[in-house]
Coordinates of C-alpha atoms and ligand atoms in Angstrom, one line a residue:
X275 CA -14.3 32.4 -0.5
X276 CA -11.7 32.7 -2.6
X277 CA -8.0 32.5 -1.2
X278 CA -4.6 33.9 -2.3
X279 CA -2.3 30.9 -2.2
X280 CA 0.9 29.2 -3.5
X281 CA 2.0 25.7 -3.9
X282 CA 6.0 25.5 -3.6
X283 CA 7.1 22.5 -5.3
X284 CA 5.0 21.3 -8.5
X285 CA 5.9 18.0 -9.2
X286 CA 3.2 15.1 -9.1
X287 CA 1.9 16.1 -5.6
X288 CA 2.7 20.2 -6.4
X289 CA 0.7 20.3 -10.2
X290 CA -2.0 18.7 -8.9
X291 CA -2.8 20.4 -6.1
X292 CA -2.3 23.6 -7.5
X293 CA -4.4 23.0 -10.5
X294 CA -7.2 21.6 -8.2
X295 CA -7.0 24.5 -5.9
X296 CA -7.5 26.7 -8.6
X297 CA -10.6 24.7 -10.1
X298 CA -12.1 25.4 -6.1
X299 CA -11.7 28.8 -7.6
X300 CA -8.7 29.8 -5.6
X301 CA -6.1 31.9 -7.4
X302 CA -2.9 30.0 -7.2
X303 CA 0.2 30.2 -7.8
X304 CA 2.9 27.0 -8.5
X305 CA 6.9 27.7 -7.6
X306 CA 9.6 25.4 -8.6
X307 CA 13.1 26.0 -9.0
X308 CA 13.0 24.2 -12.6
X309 CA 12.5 26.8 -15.0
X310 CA 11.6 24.1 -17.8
X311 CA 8.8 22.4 -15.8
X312 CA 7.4 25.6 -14.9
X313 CA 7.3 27.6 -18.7
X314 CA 5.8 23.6 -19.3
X315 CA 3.1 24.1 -17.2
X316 CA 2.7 27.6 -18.2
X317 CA 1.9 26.6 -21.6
X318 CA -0.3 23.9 -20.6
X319 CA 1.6 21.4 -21.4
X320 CA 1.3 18.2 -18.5
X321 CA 5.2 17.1 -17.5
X322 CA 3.7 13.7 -16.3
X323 CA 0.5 11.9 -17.5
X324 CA -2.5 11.8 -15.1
X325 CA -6.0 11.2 -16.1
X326 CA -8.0 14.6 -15.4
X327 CA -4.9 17.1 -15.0
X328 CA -4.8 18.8 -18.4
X329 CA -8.1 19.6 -18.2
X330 CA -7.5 21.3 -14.6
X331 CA -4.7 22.9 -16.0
X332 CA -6.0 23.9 -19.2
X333 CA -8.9 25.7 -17.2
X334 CA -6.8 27.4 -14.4
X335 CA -4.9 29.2 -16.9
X336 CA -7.7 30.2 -19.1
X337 CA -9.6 31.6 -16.1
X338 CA -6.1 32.8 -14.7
X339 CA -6.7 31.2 -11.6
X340 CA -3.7 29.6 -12.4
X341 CA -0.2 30.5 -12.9
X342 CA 3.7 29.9 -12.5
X343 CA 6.9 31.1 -11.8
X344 CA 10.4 30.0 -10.5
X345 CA 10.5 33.3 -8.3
X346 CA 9.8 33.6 -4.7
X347 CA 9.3 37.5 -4.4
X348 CA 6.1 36.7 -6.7
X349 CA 4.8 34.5 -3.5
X350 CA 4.8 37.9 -0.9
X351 CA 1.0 38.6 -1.7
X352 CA -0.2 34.5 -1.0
X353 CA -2.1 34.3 2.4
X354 CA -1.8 29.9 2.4
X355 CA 1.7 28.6 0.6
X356 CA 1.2 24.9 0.3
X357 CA 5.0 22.7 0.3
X358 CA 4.5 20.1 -2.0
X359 CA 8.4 18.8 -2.8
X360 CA 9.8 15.6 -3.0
X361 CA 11.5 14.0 0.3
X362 CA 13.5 11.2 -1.7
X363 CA 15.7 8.3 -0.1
X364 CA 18.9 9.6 0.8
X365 CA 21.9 8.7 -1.7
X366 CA 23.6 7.7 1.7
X367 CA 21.0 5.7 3.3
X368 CA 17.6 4.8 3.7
X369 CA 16.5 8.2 5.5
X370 CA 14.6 10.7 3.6
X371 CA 16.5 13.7 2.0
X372 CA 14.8 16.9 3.2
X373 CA 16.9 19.4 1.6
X374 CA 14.4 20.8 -0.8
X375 CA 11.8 21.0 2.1
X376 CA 14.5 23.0 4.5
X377 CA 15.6 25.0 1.3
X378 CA 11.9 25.7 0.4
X379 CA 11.0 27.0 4.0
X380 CA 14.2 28.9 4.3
X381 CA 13.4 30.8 0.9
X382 CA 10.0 31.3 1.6
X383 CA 11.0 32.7 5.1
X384 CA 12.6 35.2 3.4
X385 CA 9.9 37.0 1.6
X386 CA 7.3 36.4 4.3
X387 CA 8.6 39.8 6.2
X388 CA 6.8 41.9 3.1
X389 CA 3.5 40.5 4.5
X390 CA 3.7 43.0 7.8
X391 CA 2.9 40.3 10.3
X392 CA -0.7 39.5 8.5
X393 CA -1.7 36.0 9.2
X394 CA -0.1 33.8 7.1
X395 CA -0.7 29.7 7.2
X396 CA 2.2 27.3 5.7
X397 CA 0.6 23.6 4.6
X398 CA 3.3 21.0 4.9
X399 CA 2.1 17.9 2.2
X400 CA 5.2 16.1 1.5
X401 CA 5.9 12.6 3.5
X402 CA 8.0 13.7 6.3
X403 CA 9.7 11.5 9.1
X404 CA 8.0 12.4 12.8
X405 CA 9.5 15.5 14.2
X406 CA 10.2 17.3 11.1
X407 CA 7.2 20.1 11.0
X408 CA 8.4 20.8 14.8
X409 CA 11.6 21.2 13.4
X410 CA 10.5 23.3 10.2
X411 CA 7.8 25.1 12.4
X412 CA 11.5 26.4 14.4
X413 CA 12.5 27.8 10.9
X414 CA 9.5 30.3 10.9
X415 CA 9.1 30.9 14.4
X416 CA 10.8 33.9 14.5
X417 CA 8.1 35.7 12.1
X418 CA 5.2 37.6 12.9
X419 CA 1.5 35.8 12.2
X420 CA 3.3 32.7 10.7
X421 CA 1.6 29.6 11.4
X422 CA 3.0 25.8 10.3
X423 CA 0.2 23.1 9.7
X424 CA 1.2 19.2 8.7
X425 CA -1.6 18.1 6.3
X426 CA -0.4 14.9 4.8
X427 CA -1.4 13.6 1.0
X428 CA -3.1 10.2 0.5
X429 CA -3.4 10.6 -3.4
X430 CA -2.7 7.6 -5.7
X431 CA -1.3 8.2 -8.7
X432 CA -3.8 7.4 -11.9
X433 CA -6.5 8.9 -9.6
X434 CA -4.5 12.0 -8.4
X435 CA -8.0 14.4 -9.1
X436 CA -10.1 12.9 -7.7
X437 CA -8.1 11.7 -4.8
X438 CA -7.5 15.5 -4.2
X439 CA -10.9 17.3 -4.8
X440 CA -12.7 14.1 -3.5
X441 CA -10.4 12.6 -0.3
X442 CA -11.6 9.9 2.3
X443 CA -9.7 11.8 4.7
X444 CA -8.1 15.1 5.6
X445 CA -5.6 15.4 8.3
X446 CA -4.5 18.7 9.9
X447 CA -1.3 18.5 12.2
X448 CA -0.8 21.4 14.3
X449 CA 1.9 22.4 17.0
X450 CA -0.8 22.3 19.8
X451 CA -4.6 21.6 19.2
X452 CA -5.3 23.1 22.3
X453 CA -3.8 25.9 21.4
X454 CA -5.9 28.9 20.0
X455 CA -3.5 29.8 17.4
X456 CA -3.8 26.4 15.9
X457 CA -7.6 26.8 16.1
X458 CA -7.2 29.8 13.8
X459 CA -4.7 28.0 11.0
X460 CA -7.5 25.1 11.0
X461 CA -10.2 27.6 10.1
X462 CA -8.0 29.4 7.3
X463 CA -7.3 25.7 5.6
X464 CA -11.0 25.2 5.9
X465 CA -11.6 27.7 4.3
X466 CA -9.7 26.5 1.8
X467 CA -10.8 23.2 1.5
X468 CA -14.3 24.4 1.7
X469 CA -14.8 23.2 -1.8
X470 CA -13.8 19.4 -0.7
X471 CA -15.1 19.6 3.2
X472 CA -18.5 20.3 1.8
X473 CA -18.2 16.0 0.3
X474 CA -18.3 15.0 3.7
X475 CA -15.1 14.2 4.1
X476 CA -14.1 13.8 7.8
X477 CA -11.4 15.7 9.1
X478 CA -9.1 15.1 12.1
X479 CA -7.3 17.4 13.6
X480 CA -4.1 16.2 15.5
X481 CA -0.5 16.9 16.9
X482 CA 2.5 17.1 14.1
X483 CA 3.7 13.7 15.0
X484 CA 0.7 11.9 14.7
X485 CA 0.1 13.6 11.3
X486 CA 3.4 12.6 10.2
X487 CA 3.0 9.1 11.7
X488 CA -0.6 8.5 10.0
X489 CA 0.8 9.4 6.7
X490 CA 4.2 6.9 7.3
X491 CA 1.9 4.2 8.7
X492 CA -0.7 4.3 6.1
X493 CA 1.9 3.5 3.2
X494 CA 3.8 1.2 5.3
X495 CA 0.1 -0.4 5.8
X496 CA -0.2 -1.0 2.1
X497 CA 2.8 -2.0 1.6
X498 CA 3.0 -5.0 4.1
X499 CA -0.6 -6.1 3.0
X500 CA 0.9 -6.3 -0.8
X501 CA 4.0 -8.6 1.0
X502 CA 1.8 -10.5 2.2
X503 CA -0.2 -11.7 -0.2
X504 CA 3.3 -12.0 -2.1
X505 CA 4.6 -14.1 0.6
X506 CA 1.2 -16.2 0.5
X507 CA 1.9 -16.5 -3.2
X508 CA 5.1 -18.1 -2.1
X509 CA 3.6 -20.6 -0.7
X510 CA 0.9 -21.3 -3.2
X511 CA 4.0 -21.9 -5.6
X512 CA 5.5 -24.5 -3.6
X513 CA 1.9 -26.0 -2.6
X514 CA 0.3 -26.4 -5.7
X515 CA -2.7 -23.6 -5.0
X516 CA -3.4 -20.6 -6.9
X517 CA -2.9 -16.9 -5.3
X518 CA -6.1 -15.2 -6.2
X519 CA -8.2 -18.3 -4.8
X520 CA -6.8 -17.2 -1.6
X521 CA -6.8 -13.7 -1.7
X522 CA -10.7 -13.4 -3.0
X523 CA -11.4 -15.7 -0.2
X524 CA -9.2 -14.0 2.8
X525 CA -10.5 -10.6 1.3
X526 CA -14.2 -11.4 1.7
X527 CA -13.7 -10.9 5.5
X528 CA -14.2 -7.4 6.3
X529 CA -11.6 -6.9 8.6
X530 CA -9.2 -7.9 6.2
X531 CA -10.7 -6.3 3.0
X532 CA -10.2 -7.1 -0.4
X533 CA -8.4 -4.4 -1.4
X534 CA -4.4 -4.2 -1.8
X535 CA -4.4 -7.9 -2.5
X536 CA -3.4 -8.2 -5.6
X537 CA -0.6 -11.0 -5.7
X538 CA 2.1 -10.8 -8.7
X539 CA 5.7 -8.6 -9.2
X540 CA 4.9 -6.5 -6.1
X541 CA 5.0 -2.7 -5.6
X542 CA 7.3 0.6 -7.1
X543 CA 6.7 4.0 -7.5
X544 CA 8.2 7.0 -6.5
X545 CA 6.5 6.7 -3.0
X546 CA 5.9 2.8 -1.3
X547 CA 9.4 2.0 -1.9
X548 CA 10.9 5.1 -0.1
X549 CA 8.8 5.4 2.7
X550 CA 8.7 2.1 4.0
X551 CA 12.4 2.9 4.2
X552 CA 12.4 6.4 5.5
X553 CA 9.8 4.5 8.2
X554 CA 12.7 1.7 9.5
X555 CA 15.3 4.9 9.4
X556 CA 13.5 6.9 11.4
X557 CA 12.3 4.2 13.5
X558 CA 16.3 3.6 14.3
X559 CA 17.0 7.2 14.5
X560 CA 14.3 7.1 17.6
X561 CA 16.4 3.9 19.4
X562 CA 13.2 1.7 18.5
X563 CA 14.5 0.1 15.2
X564 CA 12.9 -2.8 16.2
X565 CA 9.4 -1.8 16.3
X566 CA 9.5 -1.7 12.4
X567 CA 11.8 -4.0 11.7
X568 CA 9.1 -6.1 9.8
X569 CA 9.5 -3.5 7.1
X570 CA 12.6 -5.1 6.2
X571 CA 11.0 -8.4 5.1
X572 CA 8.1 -6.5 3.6
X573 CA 11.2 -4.9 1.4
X574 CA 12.9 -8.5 1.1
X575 CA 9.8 -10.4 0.1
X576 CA 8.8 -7.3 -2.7
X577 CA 12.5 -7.9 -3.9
X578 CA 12.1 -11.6 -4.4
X579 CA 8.9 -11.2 -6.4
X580 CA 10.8 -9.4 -9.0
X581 CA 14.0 -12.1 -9.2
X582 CA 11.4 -14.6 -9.1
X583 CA 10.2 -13.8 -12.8
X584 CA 13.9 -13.6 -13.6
X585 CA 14.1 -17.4 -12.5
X586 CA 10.8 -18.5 -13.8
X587 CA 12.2 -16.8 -17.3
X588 CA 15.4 -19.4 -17.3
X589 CA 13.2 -22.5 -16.1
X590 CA 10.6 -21.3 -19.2
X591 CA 13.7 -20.8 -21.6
X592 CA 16.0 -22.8 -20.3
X593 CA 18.4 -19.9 -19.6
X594 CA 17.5 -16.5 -21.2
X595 CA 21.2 -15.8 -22.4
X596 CA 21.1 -14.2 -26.1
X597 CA 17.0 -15.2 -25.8
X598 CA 14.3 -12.3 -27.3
X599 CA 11.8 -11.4 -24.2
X600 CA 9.4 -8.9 -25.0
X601 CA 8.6 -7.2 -21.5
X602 CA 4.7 -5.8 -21.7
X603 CA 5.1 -2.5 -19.3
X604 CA 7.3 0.0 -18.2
X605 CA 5.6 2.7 -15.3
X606 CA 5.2 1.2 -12.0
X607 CA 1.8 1.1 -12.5
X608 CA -1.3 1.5 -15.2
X609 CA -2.7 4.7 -15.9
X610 CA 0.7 6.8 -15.5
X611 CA 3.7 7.5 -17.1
X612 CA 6.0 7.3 -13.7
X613 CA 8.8 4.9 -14.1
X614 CA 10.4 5.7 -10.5
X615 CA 11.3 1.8 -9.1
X616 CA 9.3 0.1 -11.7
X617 CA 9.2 -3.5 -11.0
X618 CA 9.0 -3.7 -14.7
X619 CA 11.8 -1.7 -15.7
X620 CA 13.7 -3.6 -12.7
X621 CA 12.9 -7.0 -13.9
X622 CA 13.5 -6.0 -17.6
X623 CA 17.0 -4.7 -16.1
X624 CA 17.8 -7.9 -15.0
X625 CA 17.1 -10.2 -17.7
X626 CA 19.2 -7.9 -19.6
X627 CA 21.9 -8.2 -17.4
X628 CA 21.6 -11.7 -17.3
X629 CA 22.1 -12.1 -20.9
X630 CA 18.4 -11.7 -22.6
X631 CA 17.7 -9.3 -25.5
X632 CA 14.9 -7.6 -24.0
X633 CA 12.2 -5.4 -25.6
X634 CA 10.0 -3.1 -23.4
X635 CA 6.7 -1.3 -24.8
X636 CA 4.2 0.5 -22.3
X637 CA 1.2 2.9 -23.8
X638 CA 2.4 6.2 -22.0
X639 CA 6.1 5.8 -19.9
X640 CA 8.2 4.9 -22.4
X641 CA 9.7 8.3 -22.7
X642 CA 10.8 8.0 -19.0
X643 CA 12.0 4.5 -19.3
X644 CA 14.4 6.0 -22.3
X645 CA 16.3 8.0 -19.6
X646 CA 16.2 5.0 -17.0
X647 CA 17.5 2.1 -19.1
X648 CA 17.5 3.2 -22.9
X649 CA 20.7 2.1 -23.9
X650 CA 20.1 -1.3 -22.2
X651 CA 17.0 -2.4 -23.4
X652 CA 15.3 -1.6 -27.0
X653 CA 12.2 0.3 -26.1
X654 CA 9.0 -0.3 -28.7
X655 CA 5.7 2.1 -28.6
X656 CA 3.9 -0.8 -30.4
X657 CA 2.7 -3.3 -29.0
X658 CA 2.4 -6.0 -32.0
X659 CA 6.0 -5.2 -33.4
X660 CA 7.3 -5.4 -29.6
X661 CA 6.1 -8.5 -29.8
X662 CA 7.2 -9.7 -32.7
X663 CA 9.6 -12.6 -32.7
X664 CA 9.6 -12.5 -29.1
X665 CA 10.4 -16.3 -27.4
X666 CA 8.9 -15.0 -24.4
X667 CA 6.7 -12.3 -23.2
X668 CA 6.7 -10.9 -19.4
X669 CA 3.4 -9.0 -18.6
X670 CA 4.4 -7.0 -15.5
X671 CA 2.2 -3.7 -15.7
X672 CA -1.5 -4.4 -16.1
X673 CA -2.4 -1.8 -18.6
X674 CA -5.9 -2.2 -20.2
X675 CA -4.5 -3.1 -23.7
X676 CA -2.6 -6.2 -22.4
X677 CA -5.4 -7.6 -20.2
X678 CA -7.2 -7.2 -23.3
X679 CA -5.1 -8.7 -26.0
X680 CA -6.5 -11.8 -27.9
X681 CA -3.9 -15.2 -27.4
X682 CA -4.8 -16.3 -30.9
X683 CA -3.9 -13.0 -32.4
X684 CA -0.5 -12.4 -30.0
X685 CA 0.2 -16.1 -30.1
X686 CA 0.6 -15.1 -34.6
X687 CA 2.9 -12.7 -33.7
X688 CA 5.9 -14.4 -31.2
X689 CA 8.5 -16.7 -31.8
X690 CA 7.6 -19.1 -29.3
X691 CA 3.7 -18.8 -27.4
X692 CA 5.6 -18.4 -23.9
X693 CA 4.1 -16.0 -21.3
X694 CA 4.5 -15.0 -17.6
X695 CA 1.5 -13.1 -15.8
X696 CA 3.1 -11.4 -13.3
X697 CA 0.4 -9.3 -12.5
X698 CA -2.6 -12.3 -12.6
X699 CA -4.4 -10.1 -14.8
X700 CA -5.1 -12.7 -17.8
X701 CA -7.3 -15.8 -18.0
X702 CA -4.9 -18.7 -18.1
X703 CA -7.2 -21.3 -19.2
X704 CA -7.9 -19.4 -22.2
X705 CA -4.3 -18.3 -23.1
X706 CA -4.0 -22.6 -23.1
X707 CA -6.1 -22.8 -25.4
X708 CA -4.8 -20.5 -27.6
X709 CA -1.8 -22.8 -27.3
X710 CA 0.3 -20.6 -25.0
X711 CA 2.8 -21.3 -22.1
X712 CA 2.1 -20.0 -19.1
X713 CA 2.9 -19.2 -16.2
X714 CA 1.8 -16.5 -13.1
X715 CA 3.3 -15.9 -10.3
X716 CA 1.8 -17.3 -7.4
X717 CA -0.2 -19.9 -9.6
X718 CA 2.0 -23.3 -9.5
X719 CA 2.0 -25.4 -12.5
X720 CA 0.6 -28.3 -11.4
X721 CA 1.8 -31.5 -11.9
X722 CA -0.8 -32.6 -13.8
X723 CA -0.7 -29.3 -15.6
X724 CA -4.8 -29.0 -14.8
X725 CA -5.7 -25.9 -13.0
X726 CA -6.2 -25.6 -9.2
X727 CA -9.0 -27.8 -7.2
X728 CA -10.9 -24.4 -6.3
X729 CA -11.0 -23.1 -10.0
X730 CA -12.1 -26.6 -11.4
X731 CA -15.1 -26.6 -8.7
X732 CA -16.4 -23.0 -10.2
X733 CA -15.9 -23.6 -13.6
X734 CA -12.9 -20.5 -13.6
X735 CA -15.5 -18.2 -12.9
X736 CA -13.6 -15.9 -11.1
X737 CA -11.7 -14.0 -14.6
X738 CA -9.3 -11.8 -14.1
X739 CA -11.4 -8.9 -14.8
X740 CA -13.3 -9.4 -11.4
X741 CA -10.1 -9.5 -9.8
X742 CA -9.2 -6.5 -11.3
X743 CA -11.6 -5.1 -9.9
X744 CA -10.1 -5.2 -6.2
X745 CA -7.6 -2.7 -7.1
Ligands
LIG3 C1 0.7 5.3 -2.9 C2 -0.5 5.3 -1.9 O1 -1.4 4.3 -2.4 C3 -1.1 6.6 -1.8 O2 -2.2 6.6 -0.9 C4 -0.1 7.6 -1.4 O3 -0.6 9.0 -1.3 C5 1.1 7.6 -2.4 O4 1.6 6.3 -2.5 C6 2.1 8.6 -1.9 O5 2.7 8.4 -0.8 O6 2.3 9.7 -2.5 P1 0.9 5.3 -5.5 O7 2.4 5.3 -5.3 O8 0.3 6.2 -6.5 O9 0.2 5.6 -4.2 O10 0.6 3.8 -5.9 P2 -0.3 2.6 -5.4 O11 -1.6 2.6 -6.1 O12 -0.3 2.6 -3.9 O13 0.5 1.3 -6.0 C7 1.9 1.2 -5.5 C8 2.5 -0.1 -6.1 O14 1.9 -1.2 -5.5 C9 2.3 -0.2 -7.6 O15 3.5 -0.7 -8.2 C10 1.2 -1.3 -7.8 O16 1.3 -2.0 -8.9 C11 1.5 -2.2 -6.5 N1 0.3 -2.9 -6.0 C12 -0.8 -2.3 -5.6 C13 0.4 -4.3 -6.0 O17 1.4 -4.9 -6.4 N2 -0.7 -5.0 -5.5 C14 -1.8 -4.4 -5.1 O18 -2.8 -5.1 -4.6 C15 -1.9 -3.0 -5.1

C-alpha cells in the first residue's frame, strides 16, 4: 500500500530514508530548512557520497515518488512524517543538542491542525538521550489523532541502502505497548515498512526508553569493543605480539565475534564519537554517572591511538618538524566522503601542528577536508603526486586503492620508503621486501626485526585482505 509520508530532516540519515521509502513505492516528501541541500537533491545531485543513493534518488524523482521542499505547509497532506535530524554534541558539553529536533516538532505541530484530527503517526530516527520522545510526545499531545513512535536507525554509513531497505532489526518505541493506540501507530509503520518486514526482519516492539536505550547501547557496544582491541594493541606494542594474531584468534569464539575488531587509529564519524558522549551525559544527568563511566576510557584509549601515530612519526623521523608526511585518507572511514572526527584528518592536524609539512589525498572526501583543515594541510586528489617526495607516508583510512598499491611502485615515488599502517590493512612482510620501513600500530617491531612467533608458524598466511574481511 502506498503511503503519503515526509521525512523532516535530509541529511545522511534524512536522504536516505526518504529516497528508500520512495523506492518501497511510497510518495515522499524530504524537508530541510537548507534551501541549498534541498534544490541539490531536487536536481539529483547527492550532497554526500554513498554507494547506491543516486540511483534511489535518481529514480524517486523520475517516478515522482520523490520530492523536496524547505516548506512545512507542503507536509499538511503526509499521513507518516519521519524526524531524521542531527542531535550533535553540545558546543557546551558532552550532552546532545536537540534544538533541531524540538524546532522540527514544534513546526510540524503547527501544520498538523489542517489534517482535521485524521490519524497521523510521527517516526522519531535520530539518536536521542532516554526520555526525550516522552518529552517530544508532550509537544504533540495536545493534537487530535497524533501519535509519536521512537524507531531508532542502525545504518552504517558506506552501506546506508542496504542497511535501510535490508535491516537486521527494526525497533518501534511507543508511549505504552499495552496501550491500544500504540497498537494502531505500529500497524500504520508496518504498513510502511511492509516492503522491508516482508525480508524477515524481526521487529520488537518496546517502551520509548528502551528504544532510546537500545540505540545508545548499541553504538556505545561498538565502540568499547573497537577500545578494546585498541587497548589490547597496547599491549602487543609493549610485548612484542602482533594485534591481528590476537584479535583473529579472540574473534573465533562466538560469543565474542569477529567483527568490530579491527585494531589500528580507532573510530570517528559523525555518530560513535558523539554518542558515547551523549551516553556518559545522560548517564550523569540520571545521578548514575557511574554506571557508564567506562565510556570515558573507551574515549581516552580512542584518543591515544591517534597521538600514538604522532609519536611513532618522530621515533620513524626522528622529529617530524619541517619533515614531508604524505597522510593516505581523509573521511573517517572507506566508502564515504564524511570527514566529521576523522582520525585521519585529526592525526594529519597534529603532525601539522607539530611542525610536519603534511599532504592529505583520499578518493572521494577531500572536498570536505578542504573546509575542515584546507589552509593547514596541502590537500592532493592523486594519489602518486601526494606521494611524491614524501619522507613518510601515514595510511589511516583503508580505502581499496591503498590496500592495493604496489611497494615497489610507491616505494619509486617517496623520498624516503617509510610507512605507518595504521589501519593493519597491508602485508608487512611484503612492503619489507620492497625495501620499506614499517611500522603498524599494534604490531611491535621486534627486536630482532623478524615478524611475530604466530605469523612465522603459518607462513603469514593470514594477509590483510582476510582481515579485511572482518569489517
Ligand atoms: C555507526 C554504527 O556502526 C551504525 O550502526 C549506526 O547506525 C551509526 O553509527 C549511527 O549511529 O548513525 P558509522 O558511523 O557509519 O556507523 O561507522 P562504523 O562503521 O560504525 O565505523 C565507525 C568508526 O569505527 C570508523 O572510523 C571505523 O574506521 C572505525 N572502526 C570500525 C574501527 O576502527 N575498527 C573496527 O573494527 C570497526
Amino acid at each position: 500500500m502506498t503511503t503519503t509520508l515526509s521525512v523532516i530532516g535530509v541529511g545522511y540519515l534524512g536522504a536516505v530514508h526518504a529516497a528508500s521509502m520512495a523506492e518501497l513505492g511510497h510518495d515522499v516528501i524530504g524537508l530541510d530548512i537548507d534551501a541549498e541541500r534541498i534544490a541539490a537533491l531536487q536536481a539529483g545531485i547527492p550532497p554526500f557520497h554513498e554507494p547506491g543513493f543516486e540511483d534511489l534518488l535518481a529514480t524517486g524523482l523520475e517516478t515522482e515518488r520523490l520530492r523536496f521542499t524547505t516548506d512545512y505547509a507542503d507536509l499538511a497532506r503526509a499521513d507518516v512524517h519521519f524526524l531524521g535530524l542531527g542531535t550533535p554534541q553540545r558546543a557546551d558539553g558532552f550532552g546532545a543538542d536537540l534544538s533541531h529536533l524540538e524546532a522540527a516538532v514544534d513546526a510540524l505541530a503547527e501544520v498538523l491542525p489542517a489534517r482535521g484530527g485524521a490519524p497521523t503517526l510521527v517516526v522519531g530516527k535520530s539518536t536521542v538521550p532516554a526520555g526525550t520522545a516522552r518529552k517530544l510526545a508532550a509537544r504533540l499531545s495536545h493534537l487530535e489523532g497524533v501519535y509519536l513512535l521512537w524507531n531508532p536507525e542502525f545504518l552504517r554509513e558506506g552501506f546506508a541502502v542496504q542497511d535501510t531497505l535490508t535491516p537486521d532489526r527494526l525497533v518501534y518505541g511507543v508511549h505504552d505497548p499495552e496501550d491500544p493506540a500504540a497498537e494502531q501507530a505500529v500497524a500504520m509503520l508496518d504498513d510502511v515498512y511492509a516492503g522491508v518486514l516482508q525480508h524477515q526482519a524481526p521487529r520488537l516492539v518496546m517502551g520509548y526508553e528502551a528504544a532510546e536505550l537500545v540505540k545508545a547501547s548499541a553504538n556505545a557496544f561498538l565502540a568499547t569493543k573497537i577500545s578494546f582491541i585498541n587497548a589490547v594493541s597496547e599491549m602487543c606494542e609493549v610485548t612484542g605480539a602482533d594485534v591481528t594474531d590476537v584479535a583473529r584468534a579472540i574473534g573465533m569464539d562466538d560469543r565474542i565475534g569477529a567483527k568490530f575488531l579491527r585494531a589500528g587509529v580507532g573510530f570517528g564519524g559523525g555518530c560513535l564519537p558523539k554518542d558515547i558522549r551523549a551516553f556518559m551525559a545522560s548517564a550523569e544527568e540520571h545521578g548514575v554517572g557511574e554506571s557508564l563511566g567506562f565510556l570515558r576510557e573507551v574515549d581516552a584509549v580512542n584518543e591515544r591511538r591517534r597521538e600514538r601515530v604522532v609519536t611513532l612519526a618522530e621515533e620513524l623521523l626522528g622529529g617530524v618538524e619541517g619533515r614531508r608526511i604524505t597522510v593516505l585518507g581523509a573521511a573517517f572511514k572507506p566508502n564515504s566522503d564524511d570527514t566529521r572526527d576523522s582520525p585521519a584528518l585529526d592525526v594529519a592536524t597534529r603532525l601539522r601542528t607539530a611542525g610536519a609539512e603534511v599532504t592529505v589525498t583520499d578518493p572521494q572526501a577531500l572536498e570536505n577536508a578542504r573546509r575542515r583543515v584546507g589552509g593547514l594541510v596541502e590537500l592532493e586528489q592523486d594519489t602518486d603526486a601526494a606521494l611524491r617526495g614524501a619522507e613518510l607516508t601515514v595510511l589511516l583510512t583503508e580505502w581499496d586503492e591503498y590496500r592495493d598499491l604496489d611497494p615497489a611502485q610507491a616505494a619509486s615515488l617517496v623520498a624516503s620508503p617509510r610507512l605507518i599502517d595504521g589501519r593493519n590493512v597491508l602485508d608487512p612482510s611484503a612492503w619489507r621486501e620492497a625495501g620499506w620501513e614499517i611500522r603498524s600500530l599494534g604490531r611491535a617491531e621486534l627486536p630482532s626485526g623478524r615478524p611475530s612467533v604466530a605469523k612465522a608458524a603459518r607462513g603469514g598466511a593470514f594477509t590483510a585482505r582476510s582481515q579485511a574481511a572482518l569489517v
